[in-house]
Coordinates of C-alpha atoms in Angstrom, one line a residue:
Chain A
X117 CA 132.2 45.8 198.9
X118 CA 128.6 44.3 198.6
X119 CA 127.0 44.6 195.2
X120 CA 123.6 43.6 193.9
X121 CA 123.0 42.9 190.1
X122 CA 119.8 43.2 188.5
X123 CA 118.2 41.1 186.0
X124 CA 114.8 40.2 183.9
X125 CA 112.6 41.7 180.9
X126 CA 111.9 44.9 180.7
X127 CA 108.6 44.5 178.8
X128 CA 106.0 42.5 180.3
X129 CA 102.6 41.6 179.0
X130 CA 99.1 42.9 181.2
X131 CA 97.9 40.3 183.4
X132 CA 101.3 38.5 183.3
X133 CA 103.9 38.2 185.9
X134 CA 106.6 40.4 186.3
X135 CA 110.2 38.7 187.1
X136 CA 113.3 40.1 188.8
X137 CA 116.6 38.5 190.3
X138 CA 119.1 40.2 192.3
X139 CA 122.1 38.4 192.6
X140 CA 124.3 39.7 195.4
X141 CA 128.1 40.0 195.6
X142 CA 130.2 40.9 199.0
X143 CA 127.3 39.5 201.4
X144 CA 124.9 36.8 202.1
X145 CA 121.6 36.4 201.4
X146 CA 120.7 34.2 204.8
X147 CA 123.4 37.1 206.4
X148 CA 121.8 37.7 210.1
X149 CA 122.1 41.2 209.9
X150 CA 120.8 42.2 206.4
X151 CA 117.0 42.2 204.7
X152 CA 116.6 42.0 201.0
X153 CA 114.2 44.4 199.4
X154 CA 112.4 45.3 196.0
X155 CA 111.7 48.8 195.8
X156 CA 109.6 50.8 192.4
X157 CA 109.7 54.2 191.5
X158 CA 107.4 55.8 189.2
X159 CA 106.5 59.7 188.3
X160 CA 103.1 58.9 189.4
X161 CA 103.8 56.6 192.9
X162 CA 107.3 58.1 193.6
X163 CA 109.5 55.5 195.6
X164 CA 107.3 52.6 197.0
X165 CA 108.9 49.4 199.0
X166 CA 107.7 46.4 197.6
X167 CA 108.5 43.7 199.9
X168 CA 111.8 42.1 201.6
X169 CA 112.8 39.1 202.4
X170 CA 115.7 37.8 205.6
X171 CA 117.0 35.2 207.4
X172 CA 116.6 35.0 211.1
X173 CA 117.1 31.3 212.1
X174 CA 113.7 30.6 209.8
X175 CA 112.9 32.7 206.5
X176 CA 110.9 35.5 207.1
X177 CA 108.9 37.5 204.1
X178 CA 107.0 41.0 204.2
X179 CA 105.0 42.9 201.8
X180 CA 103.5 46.2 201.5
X181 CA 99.6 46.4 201.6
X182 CA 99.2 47.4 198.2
X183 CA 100.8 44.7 196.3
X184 CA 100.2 41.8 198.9
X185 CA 97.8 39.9 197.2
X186 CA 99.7 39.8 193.8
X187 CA 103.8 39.6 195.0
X188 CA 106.6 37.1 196.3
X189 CA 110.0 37.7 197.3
X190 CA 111.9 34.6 197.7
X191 CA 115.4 34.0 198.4
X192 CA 117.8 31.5 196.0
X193 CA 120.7 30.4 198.6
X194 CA 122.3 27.9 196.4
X195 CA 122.9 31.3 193.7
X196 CA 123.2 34.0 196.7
X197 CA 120.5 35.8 195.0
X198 CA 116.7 36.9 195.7
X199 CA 114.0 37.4 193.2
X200 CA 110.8 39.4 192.8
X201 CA 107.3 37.8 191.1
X202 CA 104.5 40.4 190.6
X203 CA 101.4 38.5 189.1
X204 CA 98.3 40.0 186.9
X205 CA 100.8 43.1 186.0
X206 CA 98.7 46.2 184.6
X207 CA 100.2 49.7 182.8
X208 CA 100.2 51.0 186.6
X209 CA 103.3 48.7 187.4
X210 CA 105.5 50.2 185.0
X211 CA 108.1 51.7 186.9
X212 CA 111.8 51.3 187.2
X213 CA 112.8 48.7 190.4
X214 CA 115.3 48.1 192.2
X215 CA 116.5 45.8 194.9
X216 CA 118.6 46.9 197.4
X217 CA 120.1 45.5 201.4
X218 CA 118.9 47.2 204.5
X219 CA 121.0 46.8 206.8
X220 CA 118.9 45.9 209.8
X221 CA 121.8 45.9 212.7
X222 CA 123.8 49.2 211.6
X223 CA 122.2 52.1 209.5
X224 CA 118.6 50.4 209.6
X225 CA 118.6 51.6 206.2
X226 CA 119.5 50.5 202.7
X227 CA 122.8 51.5 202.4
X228 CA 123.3 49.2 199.1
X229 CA 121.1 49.5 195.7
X230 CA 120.6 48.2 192.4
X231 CA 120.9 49.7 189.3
X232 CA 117.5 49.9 188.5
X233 CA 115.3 48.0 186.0
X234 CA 112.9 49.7 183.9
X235 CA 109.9 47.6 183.6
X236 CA 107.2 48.3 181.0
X237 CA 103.8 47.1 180.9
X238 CA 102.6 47.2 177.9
X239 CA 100.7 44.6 174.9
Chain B
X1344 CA 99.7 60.9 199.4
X1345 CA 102.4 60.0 201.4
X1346 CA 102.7 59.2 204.8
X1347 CA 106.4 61.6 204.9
X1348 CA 105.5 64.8 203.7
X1349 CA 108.3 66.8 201.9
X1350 CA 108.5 70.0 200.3
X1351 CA 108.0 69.3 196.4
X1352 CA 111.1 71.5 195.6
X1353 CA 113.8 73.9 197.3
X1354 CA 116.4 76.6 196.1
X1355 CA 119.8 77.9 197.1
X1356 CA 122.5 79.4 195.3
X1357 CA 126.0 77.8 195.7
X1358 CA 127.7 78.5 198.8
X1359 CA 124.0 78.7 200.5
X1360 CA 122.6 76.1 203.4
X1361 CA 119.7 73.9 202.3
X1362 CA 117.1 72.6 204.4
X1363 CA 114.7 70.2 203.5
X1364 CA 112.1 68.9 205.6
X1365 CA 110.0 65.9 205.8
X1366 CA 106.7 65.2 208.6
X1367 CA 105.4 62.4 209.7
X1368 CA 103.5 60.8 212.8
X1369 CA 105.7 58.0 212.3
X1370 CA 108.9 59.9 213.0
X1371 CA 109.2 60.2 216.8
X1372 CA 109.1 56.3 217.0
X1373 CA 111.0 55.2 213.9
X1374 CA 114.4 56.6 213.1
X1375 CA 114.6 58.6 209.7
X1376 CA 116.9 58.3 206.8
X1377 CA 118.0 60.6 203.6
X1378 CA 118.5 59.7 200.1
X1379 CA 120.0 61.4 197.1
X1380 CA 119.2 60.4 193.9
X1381 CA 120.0 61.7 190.1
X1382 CA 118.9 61.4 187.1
X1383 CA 119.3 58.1 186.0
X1384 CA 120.9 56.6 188.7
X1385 CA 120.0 54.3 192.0
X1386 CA 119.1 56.1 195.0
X1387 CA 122.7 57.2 197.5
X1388 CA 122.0 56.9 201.2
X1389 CA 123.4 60.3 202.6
X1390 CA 122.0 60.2 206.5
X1391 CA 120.8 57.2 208.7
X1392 CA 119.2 57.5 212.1
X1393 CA 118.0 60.4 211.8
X1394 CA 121.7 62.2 211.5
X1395 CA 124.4 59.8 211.1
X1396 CA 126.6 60.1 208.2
X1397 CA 127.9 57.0 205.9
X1398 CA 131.5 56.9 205.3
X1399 CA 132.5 58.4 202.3
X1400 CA 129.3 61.1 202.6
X1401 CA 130.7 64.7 202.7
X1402 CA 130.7 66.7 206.2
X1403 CA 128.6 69.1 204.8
X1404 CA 125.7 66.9 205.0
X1405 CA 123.8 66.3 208.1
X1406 CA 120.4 65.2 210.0
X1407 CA 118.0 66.2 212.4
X1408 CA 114.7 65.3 214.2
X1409 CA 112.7 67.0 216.1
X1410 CA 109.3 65.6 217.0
X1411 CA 107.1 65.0 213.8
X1412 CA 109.8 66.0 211.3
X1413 CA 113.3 65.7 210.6
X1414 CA 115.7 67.8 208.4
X1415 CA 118.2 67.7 206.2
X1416 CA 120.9 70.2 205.4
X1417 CA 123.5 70.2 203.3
X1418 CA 125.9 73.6 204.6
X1419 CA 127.9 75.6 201.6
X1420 CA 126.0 73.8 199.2
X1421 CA 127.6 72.6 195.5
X1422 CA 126.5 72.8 191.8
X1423 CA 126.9 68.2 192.6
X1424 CA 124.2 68.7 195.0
X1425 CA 121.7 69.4 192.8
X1426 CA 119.5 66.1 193.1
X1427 CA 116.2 64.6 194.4
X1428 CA 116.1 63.5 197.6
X1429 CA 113.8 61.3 199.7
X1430 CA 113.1 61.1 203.4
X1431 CA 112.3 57.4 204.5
X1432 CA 111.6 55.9 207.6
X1433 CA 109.3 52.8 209.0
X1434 CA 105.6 52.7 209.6
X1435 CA 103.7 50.9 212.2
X1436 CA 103.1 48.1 210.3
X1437 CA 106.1 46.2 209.6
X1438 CA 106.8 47.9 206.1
X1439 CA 108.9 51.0 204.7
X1440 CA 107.4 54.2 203.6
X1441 CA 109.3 56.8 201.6
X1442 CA 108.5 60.5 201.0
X1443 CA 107.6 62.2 197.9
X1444 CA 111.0 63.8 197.4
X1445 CA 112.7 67.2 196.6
X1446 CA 114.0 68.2 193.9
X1447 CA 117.2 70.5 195.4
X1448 CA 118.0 73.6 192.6
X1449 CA 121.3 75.3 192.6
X1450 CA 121.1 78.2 191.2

């Protein structure tokens, strides 16, 4: 049974970073068939995919257009775990996030989630 | 706005079917999934490729697609059912987009 665990502050500073690790349990993070995802949800953006990482012979990374400029999503092989980075963090980034698999060679969709961090932005 | 359009909220007394709907352009290329979430908790995935159902998801549950939107309804709906739930699928560019959501009222 795969698992993901959450951790990391839940009150960050504006123009700081935000940091997030997922450590995953039941599966591997360079596994062939999965992608490793960071995923907000706030009342005012509703559910909004982040970014993902994967393993496909090389390391592969994606990011959605509105966060590009300011997010990483890097994968820790040697702790089986994958973290999330979002620099110069303002109020509009508070949100709860979660990480979560997609499964990219059965469902094609994320069939396994976090728990959810609620992240404040705030001075 | 979103690029999945779904109906902000739907209604059915126990016993009832509930359908919920969700459009987008994207949808007759890119398969379509359904999530239930409630209060407090992680999103549940209840419906991949448009209408397959995950083990351990009850029957009454299912998916459709047709065209620009697909559907979900949940037949002889339950008090438990009451819950959010979100249409998402993938977008041309290489990235996930999710809908708005629906907040699902048992009456």
């Amino acid at each position: 049974q795969v698992q993901l665990q959450q951790s990391g502050p839940g009150l960050v500073k504006p123009s700081q970073t935000l940091s997030l690790t997922c450590a995953i349990s039941g599966d591997s993070v360079s596994s062939k068939s999965g992608t490793w995802n960071w995923i907000r949800q706030s009342p005012s953006r509703g559910l909004e995919w982040l970014g993902r990482t994967y393993y496909r012979s090389e390391w592969y990374m994606d990011y959605a257009v509105s966060v590009k400029s300011r997010v990483i999503v890097n994968a820790d092989t040697s702790k089986n775990q994958f973290s999330l980075q979002l620099n110069s963090v303002t109020p509009e980034d508070t949100a709860v996030y979660f990480c979560a698999r997609l499964d990219a060679t059965g469902s094609e969709a994320f069939d396994v989630w976090g728990p959810g961090t609620l992240v404040a932005v705030s001075p | 706005s979103y690029e999945l359009t779904q109906p902000p909220s739907v209604s059915v007394s126990p016993g009832q079917t509930a359908r919920i709907t969700c459009s987008g352009d994207v949808l007759p290329k890119q398969y379509a999934s359904w999530y239930q979430q409630k209060p407090g908790q992680a999103p549940v995935l209840v419906i991949y490729k448009d209408n397959e159902r995950p083990s351990g998801i009850p029957e009454r549950f299912s998916g459709a697609s047709s065209g620009t939107t697909v559907t979900l309804t949940i037949s002889g709906v339950q008090a438990e059912d009451e819950a959010d739930y979100y249409c998402h699928s993938g977008n041309n560019r290489d990235t996930w987009v999710f809908g708005g959501g629906t907040k699902l009222t048992v009456l």
